[in-house]
CSV table of C-alpha atoms in Angstrom, one decimal:
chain,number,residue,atom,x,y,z
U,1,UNK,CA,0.0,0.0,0.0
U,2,UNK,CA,1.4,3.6,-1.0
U,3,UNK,CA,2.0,5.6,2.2
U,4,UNK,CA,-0.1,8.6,2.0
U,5,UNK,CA,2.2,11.8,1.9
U,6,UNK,CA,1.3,15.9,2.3
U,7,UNK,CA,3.7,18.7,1.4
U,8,UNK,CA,4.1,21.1,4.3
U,9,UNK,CA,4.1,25.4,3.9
U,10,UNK,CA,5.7,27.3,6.2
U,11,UNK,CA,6.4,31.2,6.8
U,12,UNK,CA,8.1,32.8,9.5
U,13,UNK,CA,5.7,36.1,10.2
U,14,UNK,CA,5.7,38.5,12.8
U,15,UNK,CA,2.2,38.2,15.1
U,16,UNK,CA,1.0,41.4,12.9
U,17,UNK,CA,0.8,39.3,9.6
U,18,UNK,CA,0.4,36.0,10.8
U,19,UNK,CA,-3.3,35.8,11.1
U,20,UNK,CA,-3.3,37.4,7.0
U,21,UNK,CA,-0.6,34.7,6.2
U,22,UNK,CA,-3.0,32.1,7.6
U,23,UNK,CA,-5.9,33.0,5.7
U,24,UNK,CA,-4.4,33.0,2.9
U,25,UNK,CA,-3.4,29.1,3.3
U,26,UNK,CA,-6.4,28.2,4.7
U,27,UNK,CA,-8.3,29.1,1.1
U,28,UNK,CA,-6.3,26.2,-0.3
U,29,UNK,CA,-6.0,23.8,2.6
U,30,UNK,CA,-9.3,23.0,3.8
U,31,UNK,CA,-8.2,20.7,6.7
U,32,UNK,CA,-6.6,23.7,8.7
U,33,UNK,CA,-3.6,25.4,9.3
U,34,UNK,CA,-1.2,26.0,12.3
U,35,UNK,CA,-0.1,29.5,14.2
U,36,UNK,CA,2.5,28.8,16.6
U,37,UNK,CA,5.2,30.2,18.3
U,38,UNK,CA,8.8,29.6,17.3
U,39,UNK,CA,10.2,30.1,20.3
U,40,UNK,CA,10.8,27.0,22.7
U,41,UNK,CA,10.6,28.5,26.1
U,42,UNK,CA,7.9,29.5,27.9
U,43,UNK,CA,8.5,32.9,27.8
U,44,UNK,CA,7.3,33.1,24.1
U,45,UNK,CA,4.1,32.9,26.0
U,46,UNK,CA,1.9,35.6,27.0
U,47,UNK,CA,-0.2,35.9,30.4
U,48,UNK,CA,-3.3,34.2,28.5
U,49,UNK,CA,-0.8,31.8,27.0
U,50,UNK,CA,-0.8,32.6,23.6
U,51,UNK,CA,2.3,33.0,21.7
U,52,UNK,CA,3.9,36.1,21.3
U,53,UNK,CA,7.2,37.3,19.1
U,54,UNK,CA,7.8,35.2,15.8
U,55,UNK,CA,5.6,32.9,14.4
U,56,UNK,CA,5.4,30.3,12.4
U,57,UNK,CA,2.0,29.6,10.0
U,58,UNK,CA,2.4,26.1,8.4
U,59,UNK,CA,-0.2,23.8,6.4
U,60,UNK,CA,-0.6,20.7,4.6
U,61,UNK,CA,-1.2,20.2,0.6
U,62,UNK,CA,-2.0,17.1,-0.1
U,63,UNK,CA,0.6,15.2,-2.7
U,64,UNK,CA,-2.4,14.1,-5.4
U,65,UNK,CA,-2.3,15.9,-8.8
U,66,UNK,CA,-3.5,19.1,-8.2
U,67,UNK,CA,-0.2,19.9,-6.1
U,68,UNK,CA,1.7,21.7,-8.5
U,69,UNK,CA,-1.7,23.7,-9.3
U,70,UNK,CA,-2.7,24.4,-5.9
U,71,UNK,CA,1.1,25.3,-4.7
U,72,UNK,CA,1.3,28.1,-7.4
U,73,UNK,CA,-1.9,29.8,-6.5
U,74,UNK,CA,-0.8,30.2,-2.7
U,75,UNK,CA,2.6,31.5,-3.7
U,76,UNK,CA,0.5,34.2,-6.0
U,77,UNK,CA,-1.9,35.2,-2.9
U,78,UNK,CA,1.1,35.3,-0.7
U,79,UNK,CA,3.2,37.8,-3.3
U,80,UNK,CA,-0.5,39.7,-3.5
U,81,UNK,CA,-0.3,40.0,0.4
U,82,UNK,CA,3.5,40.7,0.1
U,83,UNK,CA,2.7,44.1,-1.4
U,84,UNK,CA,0.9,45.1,1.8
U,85,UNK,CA,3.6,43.8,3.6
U,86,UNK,CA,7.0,42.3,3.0
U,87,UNK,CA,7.1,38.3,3.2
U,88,UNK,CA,9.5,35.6,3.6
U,89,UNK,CA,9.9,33.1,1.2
U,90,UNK,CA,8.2,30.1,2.2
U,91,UNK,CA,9.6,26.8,3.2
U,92,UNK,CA,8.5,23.5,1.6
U,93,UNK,CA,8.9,19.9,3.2
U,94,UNK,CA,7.5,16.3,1.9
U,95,UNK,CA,5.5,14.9,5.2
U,96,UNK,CA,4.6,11.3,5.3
U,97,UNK,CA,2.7,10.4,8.1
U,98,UNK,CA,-1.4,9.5,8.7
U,99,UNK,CA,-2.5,11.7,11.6
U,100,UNK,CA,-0.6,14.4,10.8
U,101,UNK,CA,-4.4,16.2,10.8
U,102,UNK,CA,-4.4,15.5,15.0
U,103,UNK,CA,-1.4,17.4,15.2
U,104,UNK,CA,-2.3,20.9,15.1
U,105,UNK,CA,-5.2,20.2,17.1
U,106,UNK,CA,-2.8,20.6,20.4
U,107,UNK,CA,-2.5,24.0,19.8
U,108,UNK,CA,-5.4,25.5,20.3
U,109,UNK,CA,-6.8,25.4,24.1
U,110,UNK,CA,-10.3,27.9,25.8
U,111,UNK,CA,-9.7,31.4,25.3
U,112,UNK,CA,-12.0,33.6,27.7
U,113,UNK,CA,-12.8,36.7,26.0
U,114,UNK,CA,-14.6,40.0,27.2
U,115,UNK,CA,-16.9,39.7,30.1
U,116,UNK,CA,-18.7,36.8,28.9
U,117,UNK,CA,-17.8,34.6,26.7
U,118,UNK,CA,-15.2,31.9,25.9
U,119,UNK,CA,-13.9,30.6,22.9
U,120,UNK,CA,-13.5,26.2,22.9
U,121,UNK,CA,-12.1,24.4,20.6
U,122,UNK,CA,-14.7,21.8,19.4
U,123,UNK,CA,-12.8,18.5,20.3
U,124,UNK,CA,-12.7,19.8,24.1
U,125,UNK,CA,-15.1,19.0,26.8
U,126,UNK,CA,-17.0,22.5,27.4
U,127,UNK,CA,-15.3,23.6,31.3
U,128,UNK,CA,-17.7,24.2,33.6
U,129,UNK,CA,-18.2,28.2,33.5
U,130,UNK,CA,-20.7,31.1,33.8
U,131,UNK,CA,-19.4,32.3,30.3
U,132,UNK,CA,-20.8,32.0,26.7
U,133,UNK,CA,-19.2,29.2,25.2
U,134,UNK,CA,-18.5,29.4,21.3
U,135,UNK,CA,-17.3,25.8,20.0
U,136,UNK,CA,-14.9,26.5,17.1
U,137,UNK,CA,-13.5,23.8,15.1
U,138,UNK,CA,-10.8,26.2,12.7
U,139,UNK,CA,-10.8,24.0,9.4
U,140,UNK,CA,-9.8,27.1,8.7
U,141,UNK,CA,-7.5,29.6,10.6
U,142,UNK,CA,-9.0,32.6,9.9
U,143,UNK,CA,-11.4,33.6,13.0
U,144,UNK,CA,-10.1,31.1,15.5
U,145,UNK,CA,-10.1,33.3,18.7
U,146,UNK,CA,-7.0,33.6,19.1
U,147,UNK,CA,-5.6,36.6,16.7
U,148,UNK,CA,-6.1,40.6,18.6
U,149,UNK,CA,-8.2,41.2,15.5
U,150,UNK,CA,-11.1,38.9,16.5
U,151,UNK,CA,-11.0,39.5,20.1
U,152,UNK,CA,-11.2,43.0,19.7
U,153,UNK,CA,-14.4,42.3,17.5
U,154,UNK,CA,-15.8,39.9,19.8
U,155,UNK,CA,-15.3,42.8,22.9
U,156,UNK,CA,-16.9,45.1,20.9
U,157,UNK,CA,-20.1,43.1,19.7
U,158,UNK,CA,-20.3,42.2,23.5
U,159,UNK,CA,-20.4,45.9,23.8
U,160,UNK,CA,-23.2,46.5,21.8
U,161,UNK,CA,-25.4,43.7,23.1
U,162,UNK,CA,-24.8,44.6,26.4
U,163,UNK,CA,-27.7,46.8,27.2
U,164,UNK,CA,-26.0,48.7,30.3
U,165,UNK,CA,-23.7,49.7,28.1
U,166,UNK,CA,-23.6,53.6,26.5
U,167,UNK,CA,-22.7,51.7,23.0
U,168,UNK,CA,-25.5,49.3,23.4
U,169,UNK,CA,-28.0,48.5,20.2
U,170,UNK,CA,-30.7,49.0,22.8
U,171,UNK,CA,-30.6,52.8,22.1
U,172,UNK,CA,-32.1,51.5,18.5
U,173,UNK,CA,-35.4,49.8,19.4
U,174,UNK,CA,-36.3,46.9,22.2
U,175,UNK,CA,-36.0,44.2,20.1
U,176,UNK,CA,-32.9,42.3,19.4
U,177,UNK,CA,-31.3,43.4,16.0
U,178,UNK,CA,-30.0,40.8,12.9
U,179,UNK,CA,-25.9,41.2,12.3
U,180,UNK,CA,-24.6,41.4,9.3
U,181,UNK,CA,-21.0,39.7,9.3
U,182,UNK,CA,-18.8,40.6,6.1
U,183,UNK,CA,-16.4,38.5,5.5
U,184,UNK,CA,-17.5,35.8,8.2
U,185,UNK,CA,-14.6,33.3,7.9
U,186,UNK,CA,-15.2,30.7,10.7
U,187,UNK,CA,-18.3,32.0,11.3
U,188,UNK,CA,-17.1,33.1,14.9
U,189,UNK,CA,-18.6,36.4,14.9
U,190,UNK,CA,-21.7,35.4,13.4
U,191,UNK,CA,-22.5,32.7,16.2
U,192,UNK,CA,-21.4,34.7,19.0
U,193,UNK,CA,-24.1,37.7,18.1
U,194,UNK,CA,-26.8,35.2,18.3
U,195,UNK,CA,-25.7,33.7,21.5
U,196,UNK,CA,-25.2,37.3,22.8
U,197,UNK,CA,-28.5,37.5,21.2
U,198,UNK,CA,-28.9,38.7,17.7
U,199,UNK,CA,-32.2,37.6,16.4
U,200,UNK,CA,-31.0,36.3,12.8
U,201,UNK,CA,-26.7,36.8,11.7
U,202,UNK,CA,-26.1,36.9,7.7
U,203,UNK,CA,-22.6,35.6,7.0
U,204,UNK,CA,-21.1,36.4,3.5
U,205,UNK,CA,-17.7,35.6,2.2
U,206,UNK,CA,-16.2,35.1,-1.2
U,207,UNK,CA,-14.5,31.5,0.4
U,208,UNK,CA,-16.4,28.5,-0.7
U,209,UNK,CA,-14.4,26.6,2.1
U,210,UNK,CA,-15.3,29.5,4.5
U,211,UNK,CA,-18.9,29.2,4.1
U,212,UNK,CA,-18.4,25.0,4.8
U,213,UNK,CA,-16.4,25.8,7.6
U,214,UNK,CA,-19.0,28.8,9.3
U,215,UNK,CA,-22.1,26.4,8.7
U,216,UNK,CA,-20.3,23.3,10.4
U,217,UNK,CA,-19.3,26.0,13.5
U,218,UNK,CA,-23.3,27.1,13.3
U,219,UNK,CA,-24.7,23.2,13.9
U,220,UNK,CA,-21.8,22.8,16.5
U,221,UNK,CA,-22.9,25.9,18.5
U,222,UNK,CA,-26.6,24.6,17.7
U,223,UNK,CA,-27.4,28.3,16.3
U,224,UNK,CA,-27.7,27.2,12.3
U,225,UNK,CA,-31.5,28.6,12.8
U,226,UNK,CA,-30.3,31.7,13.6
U,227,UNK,CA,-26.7,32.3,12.1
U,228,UNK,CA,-26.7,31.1,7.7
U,229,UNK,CA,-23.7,31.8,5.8
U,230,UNK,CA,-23.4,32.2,1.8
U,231,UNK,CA,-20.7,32.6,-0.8
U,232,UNK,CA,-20.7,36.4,-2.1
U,233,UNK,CA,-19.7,39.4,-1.2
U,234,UNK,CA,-20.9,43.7,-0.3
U,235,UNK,CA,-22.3,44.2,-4.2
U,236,UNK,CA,-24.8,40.9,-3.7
U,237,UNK,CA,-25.8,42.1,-0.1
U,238,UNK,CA,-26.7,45.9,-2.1
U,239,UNK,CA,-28.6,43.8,-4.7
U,240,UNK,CA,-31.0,41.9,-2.0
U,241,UNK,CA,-30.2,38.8,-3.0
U,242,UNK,CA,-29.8,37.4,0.5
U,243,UNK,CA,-32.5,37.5,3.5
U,244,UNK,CA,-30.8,40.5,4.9
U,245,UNK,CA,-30.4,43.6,2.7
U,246,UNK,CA,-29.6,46.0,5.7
U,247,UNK,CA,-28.7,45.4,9.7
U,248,UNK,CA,-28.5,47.8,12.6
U,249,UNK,CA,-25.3,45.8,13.5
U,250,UNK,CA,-22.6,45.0,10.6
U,251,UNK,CA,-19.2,43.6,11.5
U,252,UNK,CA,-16.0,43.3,9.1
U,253,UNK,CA,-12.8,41.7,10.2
U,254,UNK,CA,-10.8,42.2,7.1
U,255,UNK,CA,-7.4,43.9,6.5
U,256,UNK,CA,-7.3,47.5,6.2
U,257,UNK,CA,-6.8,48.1,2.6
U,258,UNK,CA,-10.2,45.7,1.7
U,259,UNK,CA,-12.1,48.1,5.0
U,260,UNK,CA,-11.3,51.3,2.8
U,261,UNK,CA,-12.4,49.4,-0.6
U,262,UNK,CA,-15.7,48.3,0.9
U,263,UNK,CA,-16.3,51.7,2.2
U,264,UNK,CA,-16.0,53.4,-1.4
U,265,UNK,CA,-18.2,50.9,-2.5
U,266,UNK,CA,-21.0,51.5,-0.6
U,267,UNK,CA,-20.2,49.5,3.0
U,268,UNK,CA,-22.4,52.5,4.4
U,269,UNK,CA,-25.3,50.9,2.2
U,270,UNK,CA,-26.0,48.1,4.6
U,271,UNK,CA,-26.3,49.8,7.8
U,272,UNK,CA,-29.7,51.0,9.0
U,273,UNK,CA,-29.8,55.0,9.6
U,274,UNK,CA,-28.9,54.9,13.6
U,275,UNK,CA,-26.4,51.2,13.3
U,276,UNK,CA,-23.3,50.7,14.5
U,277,UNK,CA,-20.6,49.5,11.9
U,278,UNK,CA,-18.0,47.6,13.9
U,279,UNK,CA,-14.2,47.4,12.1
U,280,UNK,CA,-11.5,45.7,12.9
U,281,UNK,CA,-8.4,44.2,11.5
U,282,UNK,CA,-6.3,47.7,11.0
U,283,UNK,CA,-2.5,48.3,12.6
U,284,UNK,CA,-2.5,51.2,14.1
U,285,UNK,CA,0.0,52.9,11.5
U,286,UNK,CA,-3.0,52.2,8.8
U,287,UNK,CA,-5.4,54.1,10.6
U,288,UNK,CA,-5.2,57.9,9.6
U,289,UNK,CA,-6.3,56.0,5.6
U,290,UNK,CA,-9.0,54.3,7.3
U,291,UNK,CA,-10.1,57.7,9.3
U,292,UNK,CA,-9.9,59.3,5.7
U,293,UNK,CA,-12.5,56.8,3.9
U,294,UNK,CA,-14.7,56.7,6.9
U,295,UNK,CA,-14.8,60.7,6.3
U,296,UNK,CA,-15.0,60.7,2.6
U,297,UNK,CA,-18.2,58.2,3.5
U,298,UNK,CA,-19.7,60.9,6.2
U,299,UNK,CA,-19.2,58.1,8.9
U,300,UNK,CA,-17.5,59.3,12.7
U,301,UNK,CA,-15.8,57.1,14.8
U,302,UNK,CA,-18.0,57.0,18.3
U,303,UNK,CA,-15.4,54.0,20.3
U,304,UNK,CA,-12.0,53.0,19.3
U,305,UNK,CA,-10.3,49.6,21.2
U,306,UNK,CA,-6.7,48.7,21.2
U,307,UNK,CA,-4.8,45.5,21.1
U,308,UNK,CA,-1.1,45.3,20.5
U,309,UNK,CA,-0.6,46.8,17.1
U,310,UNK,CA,-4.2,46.4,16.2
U,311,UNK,CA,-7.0,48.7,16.2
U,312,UNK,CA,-10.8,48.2,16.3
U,313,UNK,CA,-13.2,51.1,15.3
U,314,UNK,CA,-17.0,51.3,16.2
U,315,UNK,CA,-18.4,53.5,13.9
U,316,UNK,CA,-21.8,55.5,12.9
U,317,UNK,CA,-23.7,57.8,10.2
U,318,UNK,CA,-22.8,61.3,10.9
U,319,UNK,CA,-26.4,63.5,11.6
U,320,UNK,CA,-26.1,66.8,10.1
């Protein structure tokens, strides 16, 4: 019998690129990918025990036909997100093993996040805990829980379902508002509005395997009533060709420079006249063009949050 065999990516990224880096994989590696610290002492971890200083993202291609094929179009994506950025040249190794799949599943362990909720990989027993538990099983990388980006945007949705809060939907209307999530990846953001307690979350990304992967989170976290995810992308929301054409809440997690696209094309289009527009996945340094589009788009900043080098805006109409 012919030993099964998987050709492993890696990059060495710094912890502001590594999350980009991983999503990039993860469109052409559906069984996951691995953020890790290269470091070997302890000290590489933070208080929360997350790895800090360089890291290393690494997946598996499996050795069939389509290697070549699929090999060349994440080393194209990766010099795409190398224009952002600068990128190392990434490292290739032949992998024969059968549970090589397990492996990466050691890495990920409950992240508590906010006030209320905590993030749990699906394989693990759910702890005993007055927190929200969100079961995530990352098939794909992107939205795992454990990147600044998506806690910031879990906080801040906490925020604005938290009706003591000055940021809180509540100033809307009494009922419960739907959430628009652009970009949804994993789903995570989706699912942990409706069990904060959005009445319906729309999911859209352009990933065929991100949809799969935010569906499978949805039936996990028992929410797939509630929380539906479909390929597309702003211009198909505009169109109202999904169940939700406008929200009071809207989410996007993306990098910077696709923020500032989506805002010239009409972002503001999907937000109800009082919403709240919650952004995050912008360094600190890209701000000021982010501030600019918001203006050019009559949109002020009402609550900014900070984590690391990362920076998560809330965000609403400006009333003249």
């Amino acid at each position: 019998m012919v030993q099964e065999s998987w050709l492993e990516i890696s990059l060495i990224t710094d912890g502001e690129m590594s999350e980009a880096v991983a999503e990039v994989l993860s469109r052409y590696i559906p069984d996951g990918v691995v953020i890790e610290s290269t470091a070997i002492d302890t000290s590489a971890l933070d208080t929360a025990g997350k790895p800090i200083g360089p890291l290393r993202v690494s997946g598996y291609i499996k050795n069939d036909p389509n290697l070549e094929d699929t090999k060349q179009k994440i080393e194209q994506a990766l010099w795409y997100l190398g224009r952002i950025r600068s990128l190392p040249k990434p490292e290739y190794k032949m992998i024969y093993q059968k549970d090589w799949s397990e492996s990466w599943k050691k890495h990920y362990k409950p992240i508590a996040i906010g006030k209320n909720l905590i993030i749990i990989p699906a394989w693990i027993k759910i702890p005993s805990t007055n927190r929200i538990p969100i079961r995530i099983e990352p098939g794909m990388a992107f939205g795992t829980g454990t990147h600044p980006t998506t806690q910031l945007c879990l906080e801040m949705l906490e925020m604005l379902f938290n009706k003591n809060d000055p940021f809180s939907f509540s100033s809307l209307d009494g009922e419960m508002p739907s959430v628009i999530d652009l970009g949804c990846g994993s789903g995570i953001l989706s699912i942990a509005a409706v069990k904060l307690g959005a009445r319906k979350a729309l999911g859209v990304d352009i990933d065929q395997q991100a949809i799969q992967s935010a569906h499978k989170n949805a039936v996990i976290n028992s929410v797939e009533q509630e929380a539906s995810f479909y390929e597309g992308s702003l211009s198909q929301i505009i169109a109202g060709e999904f169940f939700l054409k406008k929200a009071p809440i809207v989410l996007v997690n993306i990098l910077a420079v696709v923020i500032i696209q989506l805002l010239d094309n009409g972002l503001v289009e999907i937000l109800t006249e009082d919403g709240f527009l919650g952004l995050s996945g912008i360094l600190e340094e890209q701000l000021p063009s982010v501030t600019q589009a918001l203006e050019r788009n009559k949109l002020k900043i009402i609550y900014q949050r900070k984590q690391s080098d990362w920076v998560a805006l809330i965000v609403k109409r400006k009333h003249h």
